[in-house]
Short mmCIF file of C-alpha atoms in Angstrom, two decimals:
data_model
loop_
_atom_site.label_atom_id
_atom_site.label_comp_id
_atom_site.label_asym_id
_atom_site.label_seq_id
_atom_site.Cartn_x
_atom_site.Cartn_y
_atom_site.Cartn_z
CA ASP I 1 -10.86 17.75 4.05
CA LEU I 2 -7.38 16.38 4.79
CA GLY I 3 -8.07 16.25 8.51
CA ARG I 4 -11.11 14.06 7.93
CA VAL I 5 -9.12 11.74 5.64
CA ILE I 6 -6.37 11.34 8.24
CA GLN I 7 -8.92 10.77 11.03
CA ARG I 8 -10.69 8.09 9.01
CA THR I 9 -7.35 6.46 8.23
CA TRP I 10 -6.50 6.01 11.91
CA SER I 11 -10.02 5.04 12.95
CA THR I 12 -10.13 2.37 10.24
CA ILE I 13 -6.79 0.97 11.36
CA ALA I 14 -7.86 1.01 15.03
CA SER I 15 -11.12 -0.80 14.25
CA ASN I 16 -9.45 -3.52 12.17
CA ALA I 17 -5.95 -3.67 13.65
CA ALA I 18 -5.91 -7.44 14.18
CA VAL I 19 -7.03 -8.20 10.61
CA PHE I 20 -4.84 -5.54 8.96
CA PHE I 21 -1.62 -6.28 10.80
CA GLY I 22 -2.19 -10.03 10.90
CA ALA I 23 -2.56 -10.13 7.12
CA ALA I 24 0.34 -7.74 6.62
CA VAL I 25 2.71 -9.77 8.82
CA VAL I 26 1.87 -13.02 7.04
CA PHE I 27 1.72 -11.80 3.45
CA VAL I 28 4.19 -8.90 3.55
CA GLY I 29 6.38 -9.34 6.61
CA VAL I 30 7.36 -12.98 6.15
CA PRO I 31 8.34 -12.55 2.46
CA GLY I 32 10.15 -9.37 3.51
CA VAL I 33 12.26 -11.33 5.98
CA LEU I 34 13.07 -13.81 3.20
CA LEU I 35 14.05 -10.94 0.91
CA ALA I 36 16.23 -9.27 3.55
CA PHE I 37 17.88 -12.57 4.47
CA GLY I 38 18.78 -13.23 0.84
CA GLN I 39 20.27 -9.75 0.54
CA SER I 40 22.25 -10.17 3.77
CA GLN I 41 23.70 -13.48 2.61
CA ALA I 42 24.79 -11.91 -0.68
CA ILE I 43 26.48 -9.05 1.20
CA SER I 44 28.07 -11.09 3.96
CA GLY I 45 28.99 -14.21 1.96
CA GLY I 46 27.16 -16.33 4.54
CA PRO I 47 26.42 -20.06 4.31
CA ALA I 48 23.45 -19.48 1.99
CA ALA I 49 25.32 -17.06 -0.30
CA GLU I 50 25.10 -19.30 -3.37
CA TYR I 51 21.32 -19.31 -3.10
CA SER I 52 21.03 -15.64 -2.19
CA LEU I 53 19.85 -14.49 -5.64
CA LEU I 54 17.08 -17.09 -5.73
CA VAL I 55 16.01 -16.35 -2.15
CA THR I 56 16.03 -12.59 -2.81
CA ALA I 57 13.98 -12.92 -6.01
CA LEU I 58 11.45 -15.23 -4.34
CA GLY I 59 11.11 -12.91 -1.37
CA TRP I 60 10.63 -9.86 -3.60
CA ILE I 61 7.95 -11.54 -5.74
CA LEU I 62 6.04 -12.84 -2.71
CA GLN I 63 6.26 -9.48 -0.94
CA PHE I 64 5.05 -7.58 -4.01
CA ALA I 65 2.08 -9.90 -4.36
CA GLY I 66 1.49 -9.71 -0.61
CA VAL I 67 1.33 -5.91 -0.66
CA CYS I 68 -1.39 -6.11 -3.33
CA LEU I 69 -3.31 -8.74 -1.36
CA VAL I 70 -3.17 -6.62 1.80
CA GLN I 71 -4.46 -3.64 -0.20
CA GLY I 72 -7.54 -5.69 -1.05
CA VAL I 73 -7.95 -6.75 2.58
CA VAL I 74 -7.72 -3.19 3.90
CA ILE I 75 -9.93 -1.60 1.25
CA ARG I 76 -12.66 -4.21 1.72
CA SER I 77 -12.61 -3.83 5.50
CA ALA I 78 -12.54 -0.03 5.27
CA ALA I 79 -15.51 0.08 2.89
CA ASP I 80 -17.55 -1.98 5.33
CA GLY I 81 -16.30 0.06 8.28
CA PHE I 82 -17.42 3.33 6.68
CA ASN I 83 -20.94 1.92 6.82
CA GLY I 84 -20.60 0.89 10.46
CA ARG I 85 -20.31 -2.80 9.64
CA SER I 86 -17.62 -5.19 10.77
CA THR I 87 -15.71 -7.49 8.43
CA SER I 88 -14.58 -10.92 9.50
CA ALA I 89 -11.00 -11.97 8.89
CA GLY I 90 -12.24 -14.60 6.44
CA GLN I 91 -14.23 -12.10 4.40
CA ALA I 92 -11.33 -9.66 4.30
CA ILE I 93 -8.76 -12.27 3.27
CA SER I 94 -11.14 -13.66 0.65
CA ALA I 95 -11.51 -10.18 -0.85
CA GLY I 96 -7.74 -9.74 -0.87
CA VAL I 97 -7.23 -13.06 -2.65
CA SER I 98 -9.96 -12.40 -5.22
CA PHE I 99 -8.51 -9.02 -6.18
CA VAL I 100 -4.80 -9.84 -5.95
CA LEU I 101 -4.27 -10.44 -9.68
CA PRO I 102 -6.04 -7.27 -10.88
CA LEU I 103 -4.24 -5.27 -8.18
CA LEU I 104 -0.93 -6.80 -9.28
CA GLY I 105 -1.59 -5.71 -12.86
CA LEU I 106 -2.57 -2.25 -11.67
CA ALA I 107 0.53 -1.96 -9.48
CA ILE I 108 2.83 -2.94 -12.34
CA ILE I 109 1.30 -0.38 -14.71
CA VAL I 110 1.41 2.37 -12.08
CA ALA I 111 4.99 1.51 -11.13
CA LEU I 112 6.18 1.54 -14.75
CA GLY I 113 4.29 4.71 -15.59
CA THR I 114 5.46 6.69 -12.57
CA LEU I 115 9.03 5.38 -12.91
CA LEU I 116 9.14 6.63 -16.49
CA GLY I 117 7.66 9.92 -15.31
CA TYR I 118 10.31 10.34 -12.62
CA ILE I 119 13.03 9.61 -15.16
CA LEU I 120 11.56 12.41 -17.31
CA LEU I 121 12.59 15.22 -14.93
CA ILE I 122 10.53 14.00 -11.91
CA VAL I 123 7.49 16.27 -12.42
CA PRO I 124 5.59 13.87 -14.75
CA GLY I 125 6.06 11.13 -12.16
CA LEU I 126 4.58 13.33 -9.44
CA ILE I 127 1.64 14.18 -11.68
CA LEU I 128 0.89 10.52 -12.40
CA SER I 129 1.23 9.64 -8.72
CA VAL I 130 -1.53 12.14 -7.95
CA LEU I 131 -3.74 11.22 -10.92
CA TRP I 132 -3.67 7.49 -10.15
CA VAL I 133 -3.66 7.62 -6.37
CA VAL I 134 -7.12 6.06 -5.79
CA ALA I 135 -7.07 3.59 -8.68
CA ALA I 136 -6.77 0.62 -6.29
CA PRO I 137 -9.87 1.51 -4.22
CA ALA I 138 -11.80 2.15 -7.44
CA LEU I 139 -10.81 -1.30 -8.68
CA VAL I 140 -11.86 -3.07 -5.48
CA VAL I 141 -14.96 -1.12 -4.48
CA GLU I 142 -16.41 -0.52 -7.94
CA LYS I 143 -15.04 -3.73 -9.47
CA ARG I 144 -13.63 -1.92 -12.47
CA GLY I 145 -10.92 -3.11 -14.84
CA VAL I 146 -7.33 -1.93 -14.51
CA PHE I 147 -7.47 0.83 -17.12
CA GLU I 148 -10.99 1.85 -16.10
CA SER I 149 -9.71 2.24 -12.53
CA LEU I 150 -6.88 4.50 -13.69
CA GLN I 151 -9.36 6.71 -15.54
CA ARG I 152 -11.74 6.66 -12.58
CA SER I 153 -8.93 7.91 -10.33
CA ARG I 154 -8.18 10.72 -12.79
CA ASP I 155 -11.84 11.76 -12.68
CA LEU I 156 -12.13 11.62 -8.88
CA THR I 157 -8.97 13.64 -8.24
CA ARG I 158 -9.83 16.36 -10.77
CA GLY I 159 -10.27 19.67 -8.95
CA HIS I 160 -8.62 18.39 -5.76
CA ARG I 161 -5.14 17.47 -6.93
CA TRP I 162 -3.16 19.96 -4.86
CA SER I 163 -4.88 18.71 -1.72
CA VAL I 164 -4.21 15.12 -2.77
CA PHE I 165 -0.56 15.98 -3.41
CA GLY I 166 -0.30 17.46 0.07
CA LEU I 167 -1.76 14.30 1.57
CA ILE I 168 0.71 12.14 -0.37
CA VAL I 169 3.58 14.25 0.99
CA ILE I 170 2.30 13.72 4.55
CA TYR I 171 2.15 9.95 4.11
CA VAL I 172 5.57 9.80 2.44
CA LEU I 173 7.12 11.76 5.31
CA LEU I 174 5.40 9.45 7.79
CA ALA I 175 6.76 6.41 5.94
CA TRP I 176 10.28 7.87 6.07
CA ILE I 177 9.95 8.50 9.79
CA ILE I 178 8.77 4.93 10.45
CA ALA I 179 11.50 3.42 8.28
CA GLY I 180 14.15 5.65 9.83
CA PHE I 181 13.07 4.82 13.37
CA LEU I 182 13.03 1.07 12.80
CA GLY I 183 16.31 1.26 10.89
CA ALA I 184 17.84 3.12 13.84
CA LEU I 185 16.67 0.33 16.15
CA GLY I 186 18.46 -2.17 13.90
CA VAL I 187 21.63 -0.11 14.04
CA ALA I 188 21.31 0.19 17.81
CA ALA I 189 21.19 -3.62 18.02
CA GLY I 190 24.68 -3.80 16.56
CA GLY I 191 24.42 -2.26 13.14
CA SER I 192 25.94 -4.98 10.98
CA TRP I 193 24.71 -6.87 7.93
CA THR I 194 27.53 -9.37 8.27
CA GLY I 195 28.17 -12.37 10.47
CA GLN I 196 25.54 -14.41 12.29
CA SER I 197 25.04 -12.21 15.35
CA SER I 198 21.77 -10.92 16.72
CA SER I 199 22.57 -7.56 15.11
CA LEU I 200 22.21 -9.18 11.69
CA TRP I 201 18.70 -10.36 12.52
CA GLY I 202 17.85 -6.97 13.98
CA ASN I 203 18.59 -5.37 10.63
CA ILE I 204 16.83 -8.15 8.71
CA LEU I 205 13.63 -7.65 10.74
CA ALA I 206 13.69 -3.84 10.70
CA GLY I 207 12.98 -3.50 6.96
CA PRO I 208 9.98 -5.88 6.83
CA ALA I 209 8.54 -4.31 9.99
CA ALA I 210 8.67 -0.89 8.33
CA THR I 211 7.04 -2.29 5.18
CA VAL I 212 4.23 -3.85 7.24
CA LEU I 213 3.49 -0.60 9.09
CA THR I 214 3.71 1.71 6.09
CA GLY I 215 1.75 -0.72 3.90
CA VAL I 216 -1.17 -0.81 6.31
CA VAL I 217 -1.18 2.96 6.82
CA ALA I 218 -0.93 3.66 3.08
CA SER I 219 -3.71 1.23 2.16
CA ALA I 220 -6.03 2.60 4.85
CA GLY I 221 -5.17 6.13 3.71
CA LEU I 222 -6.07 5.32 0.11
CA ALA I 223 -9.43 3.90 1.19
CA ALA I 224 -10.16 6.98 3.30
CA LEU I 225 -9.12 9.34 0.50
CA TYR I 226 -11.29 7.49 -2.01
CA GLN I 227 -14.28 7.77 0.30
CA GLU I 228 -13.66 11.48 0.81
CA LEU I 229 -13.34 12.16 -2.93
CA ARG I 230 -16.53 10.28 -3.75
CA SER I 231 -18.42 12.06 -0.98
CA THR I 232 -17.12 15.47 -2.06
CA LYS I 233 -17.57 15.08 -5.83
CA GLU I 234 -20.58 12.77 -6.06
CA GLY I 235 -22.32 13.00 -2.69
CA ALA I 236 -21.83 9.27 -2.21
CA GLY I 237 -22.47 8.31 1.40
CA PRO I 238 -20.68 5.51 3.23
CA GLU I 239 -23.50 3.08 2.49
CA ALA I 240 -22.86 3.46 -1.24
CA LEU I 241 -19.28 2.31 -0.75
CA ALA I 242 -20.14 -0.72 1.33
CA ALA I 243 -23.24 -1.77 -0.62
CA VAL I 244 -21.11 -3.18 -3.44
CA PHE I 245 -20.21 -6.10 -1.16
CA ASP I 246 -23.82 -7.02 -0.37
#
């Protein structure tokens, strides 16, 4: 039920907004600003241009790791929330930290696999995106290994892949809308990546803000989709998802 997945996504975000967005700003937004600043200095030839490559690389690495950490935070909080329990900020961050390395490994494998698939005439990449869509929640909630989580996602999505594909399209379109809106705000501020004006910082902040918003929505959506698939295929109630953290 796509409507139920979307409703659970928003309700989970609303119930944990402070934790989700606080973690995302710190672990995704701040590295994103560093990344965007390094890129702007390389483009504009600003005072930090000679260090721009190092700053850009550091920002990208920290942001990539931060996205994985926030996934763990959101999935842990969502699993508790589905059982009507609250999660403290400390518990959520601790879960994110404990799962960051496995989620990093999973993200790298998924990124490489789907990239290769998109290079091979796009369709294989779309197929893998659908097959592996709930691997991250399977890893966190069921504490499976990376490759076990990929197989678990294949099993859970079997029989529902067209619906899952439709949901992915909805979230991708939403991400484009958010990114486009925030990018337009940056352009409205002056629209330049050069110089040291406020317009430069408007553009630098627009990208990380979009990444924060889309990252939270996507992670909450994955948790909601995972819960829906388990309920539909296995009859697993919310308590079964949250009990793993007891």
